[in-house]
Amino acid sequence: MRAFTYERASSVEAAAKAAASNSQARFIAGGTNLLDLMKLEIETPTHLIDINGLGVDKIEGTQEGGVRIGALVRNTDLAAHETIRRDYGLLSRALLAGASGQLRNKATTAGNLLQRTRCPYFYDTNQPCNKRQQGSGCSAIGGFTRQHAVVGTSDACIATHPSDMAVAMRALDAVVETVKADGSRRSVPIEDFHRLPGDTPHIETVLEAGEVVTAVTLPPPVGGKQIYRKVRDRASYAFALVSVGAVIQSDGTGQVAVGGIAHKPWRIATAEAELPRGAKSTADALLADARPTEQNRFKIDLVRRTLGAVLTEARG
Amino acid sequence: MQFDKPATTNPIDRLKVVGQPVHRIDGQLKATGRAKYAYEWHDPNVPYVYGYPVGAAIAKGHIVSMDVSAAKEAPGVLAVVTALDVGERKKGKFNTAKLFGGSEIQHYHQAVAVVVAETFEQARAAAALVRVEYAEEIGAFDLKDAMKTAIKPKDVGGAPPDTAVGDFDGAFKAAPVSFDATYTTPDQSHSMMEPHASIAVWDGEALTIWTSAQMIDWWRSDLATTLDVEKEKIHLMSPFIGGGFGGKLFLRADAVLAAFGAKAARRPVKVALPRPFMVNNTTHRPATIQRVRIAAEHTGKITAIGHESWSGDLPGGQLETAAMQTRLLYAGENRMTAMRLATLDLAEGNAMRAPGEAPGMMALEIAMDEMAEKLDIDPVEFRIINDTQVDPEKPERPFSHRDLVSCLRLGAERFGWSDRGRPASRREGNWLIGLGVAAAFRNNLLVPSAARVRLDHEGVITVETDMTDIGTGSYTIIAQTAAEMMGVPIEKVVVRLGDSRFPVSAGSGGQFGANCSTTGVYAACVKLREAIAQKLGFNSEDATFENGEVRSGNRSVPLAEAAGSEGLAGEDTVEWAKLADSHQQSTFGAHFVEVGVDIATGESRIRRMLAVCAAGRILNPITARSQVVGAMTMGVGSALSEELAVDVGRGFFVNHDLAGYEVPVHADIPHQEVIFMDETDPYSSPMKAKGIAELGLCGVSAAIANAIYNATGVRVREYPITLDKLIGGLPDVT
Ligand SMILES: Cc1cc2nc3c(=O)[nH]c(=O)nc-3n(C[C@H](O)[C@H](O)[C@H](O)COP(=O)(O)OP(=O)(O)OC[C@H]3O[C@@H](n4cnc5c(N)ncnc54)[C@H](O)[C@@H]3O)c2cc1C
Ligand code: SF4
């Protein structure tokens, strides 16, 4: 970890402004991801702007009948919130499938969306990695890729986005609210929030320099059976090999996003239209452009099978 | 004491303290955080500083040059010591790869420098500034390729690499039923909770070192060799150890770096290895490829059994003795075993809990299950049919005590083995349910062990031995032994371990620690009893030590009084004579497991486990059970998730932290039951106890593999049995 200076921001706007004026600055929320990355010198900010205590930590209703989740709401509090449990069960379940109790007590909504990949080469500074060091190469391609992405990959990077929460947010049509350095606000549908790796895997979201996430909103509840199924090698405390977040209505239609297979939560409108026809055709459409490696080819089959289990559970 | 005749009745047989469920005497210290582990020694008056290691960024080659100027100028830095600075050093007797020094790089993350600074954070930050230019060489990292050029070593730990009895090939061909399959086990990491850590303090030429070592004397000798100082000048302490599993048997780089760092900085230095170093800098259990062949008559009687194993290590290293148990476990007139060693340039392969048998049983005990199915004989019965009471390679050598059959029968009854159905026949909701069994087997090893026992004027018995407690319960069973021998309550016993000033013990390894170290204490107590009797003018033969008194005829004297103001002491070493040559000493057991496999995702989860163990006298059922339960848990990891992933191009283990290398978590471990057979083995020692800690691991993973087969009908021969290896064979659920 490099030495850094620290400030406690006085307002969201001030935080955005301070961050925009210093390319070596980072926001710190729960710190559960950022500090680990700093210890390993994968991230080397020289200045931290603490955004805790700015009042963006509330869960409240929106005018449209949905819910606004403050960026600093802790994962534990979000998962336990009455409205979330009642109307957005998928989100609560996804959160509880992630990390551990202690981590969820610290982890925040924005921090979770912005957590970085778990590609093991990304974590080893001796190894080339385009995401860590632009243009240095990708060690994973041709290496150990069991956990890596099978769809939406590029020749520069095949990493996945590891968040469980984000998969649920994607299936629930969340919108990310931000404040930019000039004080202006914008709302970004989660679909557009995370980027595919392309030639620039080090740029992971559409956030601009200094832009602060202030909240995530969810549209009015859509009902249905809400299921989060996380598949992993051990029963807890492991990232998903594949996860499926789904809202399935009684007529068989629904919304479905898949985690563990791409650089962002994976949801495809044409695939979703196949839901009433079952898991196979839905999965085929979701993974039509898949380019798996020898080691992670099983994810193709696993997505289909997991989706099958989810649809069976939804019918039951 | 020479142990050269089977034990007869002795004071231990009273079992007033030994054999009782005594809670750990160091339990409170541990539960309240007062047990000091290596890194935690902290004297407020000592100006400790911190060393942080730099590991090689390549797998094989040479250092061309190093630039430490930026590191030296970084805030707080006191010293930077590089491998080039210390130059080529003599290597410790027990190390295969050098720990530090010289320009050659033998494996990834081999230590190339240590940076010492006022704070840990400063040392770590400065370590990242060390620049190294390497000349990389091509290495061998893939066992499947390297096995083609594997060699036959002269001997494997004193035993021949190959054995052959009768006509294996002929009998295998002629048999009505035969079976031939190849299995693989991956590289595994000890992944103990406490990292390797040391504090080094120099006083002139004398070095004091607190570390985390399973074997005090081995570490001390090898540290002396590596530093080129006199062994007598080194005082090494390791009173508490947060797990080792074999990873702390041999001197490691943290001690060497702390010593060099402290010398250069002229300050006491603390060094802990970062978690990734535990994988690529220290040792690991090597991967194996194993071929097992079994042939039998229709009755189930084995006529031929063969086991071959290949593993790799750095040049000058050793192989994983995975075929060893097959020389002893089952009957069969025609037999062969062979073990080969390939050259690999990964980090050093070495002992991890139950070396040899752990991976060997993973293969052999699936093969036994497969063969039983081929014969259409229940796998419990198949094992019983092929039980042997003599060493099958040398029938003139009986087992000292062998009760595998009772373990299997009792386990089958208690576990409800008769409920087991055909493969893929039982389903509960989304779960496919299966039962599996495997035998457990591990040899009982005997190592000399010494202790010193003192009695003081308050009647307190103090035991000193350099034995270590790696979480096993050594403190407690040693206290029990001394209490039993001296006839005092356990509260009157003080145990001091893990210090090079104490007599050299067996140490913790090879499941020999409990039996051998308590026997050393037994021997020292015999000496102390003699000293007490002599002082009182008692005939030591008929002196009875009971209730804090020593009694002879109608005279009895409290021990406190007998001690006098000077106190009395006894010291002795147990040496093991030839008993093990005439009688094979091994430990036995049976593992039963019920698993559920998710029909859609192929996730395997354990539902129930039972181990039945026959391992001589159980010195303390609480600590013994804890060993077996821990071993069963390790077996779950080894069956289902633990694998060091080799990047065969770059030459290192990629998943080098506890996020990537998945050991079981609580949610993976269900109800575990352990039954100990009520037995004693007088051939093993006066304690009549044998090892238990590794037995608990041997066979578990195969029982799980067999249960997964029974649940799904899918046979996986490559560990770990992850879902990707199963889903192709599971029913279509879409
Ligand atoms: C051992 C372990 C296991 C885990 N297991 C799982 C798991 O199974 N599933 C899972 O989904 N996650 C898992 N996680 C990840 C965990 O969910 C994230 O670490 C956590 O959600 C990050 O939130 P945080 O508030 O601590 O973020 P921080 O570490 O504070 O920040 C992360 C990033 O987001 C930026 N940031 C934070 N807030 C804002 C904001 N308001 N505006 C703009 N930028 C911001 C920071 O600058 C930083 O770059 C695990 C983590 C650990 C350490
Ligand atoms: S997959 Fe992406 S994160 Fe991983 S090494 Fe390649 S570029 Fe880096």
GROMACS .gro file of N, CA, C and O in nm, chain A residues 52-83:
model
  128
   52ASN      N    1  -1.863   0.842   0.336
   52ASN     CA    2  -1.955   0.800   0.442
   52ASN      C    3  -2.005   0.926   0.512
   52ASN      O    4  -1.933   1.026   0.523
   53GLY      N    5  -2.126   0.919   0.560
   53GLY     CA    6  -2.178   1.031   0.640
   53GLY      C    7  -2.229   1.148   0.559
   53GLY      O    8  -2.239   1.258   0.610
   54LEU      N    9  -2.261   1.125   0.430
   54LEU     CA   10  -2.314   1.236   0.349
   54LEU      C   11  -2.466   1.228   0.335
   54LEU      O   12  -2.527   1.300   0.256
   55GLY      N   13  -2.525   1.140   0.409
   55GLY     CA   14  -2.671   1.132   0.410
   55GLY      C   15  -2.732   1.051   0.296
   55GLY      O   16  -2.853   1.041   0.285
   56VAL      N   17  -2.646   0.990   0.214
   56VAL     CA   18  -2.702   0.910   0.103
   56VAL      C   19  -2.711   0.763   0.145
   56VAL      O   20  -2.670   0.674   0.075
   57ASP      N   21  -2.768   0.742   0.262
   57ASP     CA   22  -2.771   0.606   0.315
   57ASP      C   23  -2.913   0.567   0.358
   57ASP      O   24  -2.931   0.496   0.456
   58LYS      N   25  -3.013   0.617   0.283
   58LYS     CA   26  -3.151   0.588   0.322
   58LYS      C   27  -3.222   0.507   0.214
   58LYS      O   28  -3.186   0.513   0.096
   59ILE      N   29  -3.322   0.434   0.257
   59ILE     CA   30  -3.408   0.362   0.163
   59ILE      C   31  -3.545   0.428   0.172
   59ILE      O   32  -3.603   0.437   0.280
   60GLU      N   33  -3.593   0.478   0.059
   60GLU     CA   34  -3.722   0.549   0.063
   60GLU      C   35  -3.801   0.523  -0.064
   60GLU      O   36  -3.744   0.481  -0.166
   61GLY      N   37  -3.931   0.549  -0.059
   61GLY     CA   38  -4.016   0.528  -0.176
   61GLY      C   39  -3.993   0.635  -0.281
   61GLY      O   40  -3.952   0.746  -0.247
   62THR      N   41  -4.018   0.604  -0.408
   62THR     CA   42  -4.012   0.705  -0.513
   62THR      C   43  -4.153   0.745  -0.550
   62THR      O   44  -4.249   0.673  -0.518
   63GLN      N   45  -4.165   0.856  -0.620
   63GLN     CA   46  -4.296   0.904  -0.663
   63GLN      C   47  -4.367   0.803  -0.751
   63GLN      O   48  -4.487   0.787  -0.748
   64GLU      N   49  -4.287   0.730  -0.829
   64GLU     CA   50  -4.345   0.633  -0.923
   64GLU      C   51  -4.392   0.506  -0.852
   64GLU      O   52  -4.447   0.417  -0.915
   65GLY      N   53  -4.364   0.494  -0.723
   65GLY     CA   54  -4.406   0.372  -0.653
   65GLY      C   55  -4.294   0.271  -0.640
   65GLY      O   56  -4.317   0.159  -0.596
   66GLY      N   57  -4.177   0.313  -0.680
   66GLY     CA   58  -4.062   0.224  -0.664
   66GLY      C   59  -3.986   0.257  -0.536
   66GLY      O   60  -4.042   0.310  -0.440
   67VAL      N   61  -3.858   0.227  -0.537
   67VAL     CA   62  -3.778   0.250  -0.418
   67VAL      C   63  -3.643   0.311  -0.457
   67VAL      O   64  -3.588   0.279  -0.563
   68ARG      N   65  -3.596   0.404  -0.373
   68ARG     CA   66  -3.465   0.463  -0.395
   68ARG      C   67  -3.373   0.415  -0.284
   68ARG      O   68  -3.402   0.432  -0.165
   69ILE      N   69  -3.262   0.354  -0.324
   69ILE     CA   70  -3.166   0.298  -0.228
   69ILE      C   71  -3.042   0.387  -0.229
   69ILE      O   72  -2.974   0.398  -0.332
   70GLY      N   73  -3.014   0.448  -0.117
   70GLY     CA   74  -2.898   0.536  -0.109
   70GLY      C   75  -2.769   0.460  -0.138
   70GLY      O   76  -2.756   0.342  -0.105
   71ALA      N   77  -2.672   0.528  -0.198
   71ALA     CA   78  -2.547   0.463  -0.240
   71ALA      C   79  -2.471   0.404  -0.122
   71ALA      O   80  -2.396   0.309  -0.138
   72LEU      N   81  -2.492   0.463  -0.004
   72LEU     CA   82  -2.414   0.418   0.113
   72LEU      C   83  -2.494   0.323   0.203
   72LEU      O   84  -2.449   0.290   0.312
   73VAL      N   85  -2.610   0.279   0.158
   73VAL     CA   86  -2.684   0.178   0.235
   73VAL      C   87  -2.600   0.051   0.239
   73VAL      O   88  -2.549   0.005   0.136
   74ARG      N   89  -2.584  -0.003   0.359
   74ARG     CA   90  -2.503  -0.125   0.373
   74ARG      C   91  -2.579  -0.246   0.318
   74ARG      O   92  -2.700  -0.254   0.330
   75ASN      N   93  -2.505  -0.339   0.265
   75ASN     CA   94  -2.566  -0.459   0.207
   75ASN      C   95  -2.653  -0.532   0.310
   75ASN      O   96  -2.760  -0.582   0.276
   76THR      N   97  -2.610  -0.536   0.434
   76THR     CA   98  -2.688  -0.604   0.539
   76THR      C   99  -2.822  -0.535   0.558
   76THR      O  100  -2.927  -0.600   0.564
   77ASP      N  101  -2.818  -0.402   0.566
   77ASP     CA  102  -2.941  -0.327   0.590
   77ASP      C  103  -3.036  -0.338   0.471
   77ASP      O  104  -3.157  -0.347   0.487
   78LEU      N  105  -2.979  -0.337   0.352
   78LEU     CA  106  -3.062  -0.347   0.233
   78LEU      C  107  -3.132  -0.483   0.227
   78LEU      O  108  -3.252  -0.491   0.203
   79ALA      N  109  -3.055  -0.586   0.253
   79ALA     CA  110  -3.112  -0.722   0.245
   79ALA      C  111  -3.223  -0.742   0.347
   79ALA      O  112  -3.317  -0.818   0.325
   80ALA      N  113  -3.211  -0.672   0.461
   80ALA     CA  114  -3.306  -0.693   0.570
   80ALA      C  115  -3.426  -0.599   0.564
   80ALA      O  116  -3.521  -0.613   0.641
   81HIS      N  117  -3.421  -0.501   0.473
   81HIS     CA  118  -3.526  -0.397   0.473
   81HIS      C  119  -3.662  -0.457   0.433
   81HIS      O  120  -3.672  -0.534   0.338
   82GLU      N  121  -3.764  -0.414   0.507
   82GLU     CA  122  -3.897  -0.473   0.488
   82GLU      C  123  -3.946  -0.463   0.343
   82GLU      O  124  -3.992  -0.560   0.285
   83THR      N  125  -3.934  -0.344   0.285
   83THR     CA  126  -3.983  -0.324   0.148
   83THR      C  127  -3.908  -0.415   0.051
   83THR      O  128  -3.967  -0.474  -0.040
   0.00000   0.00000   0.00000
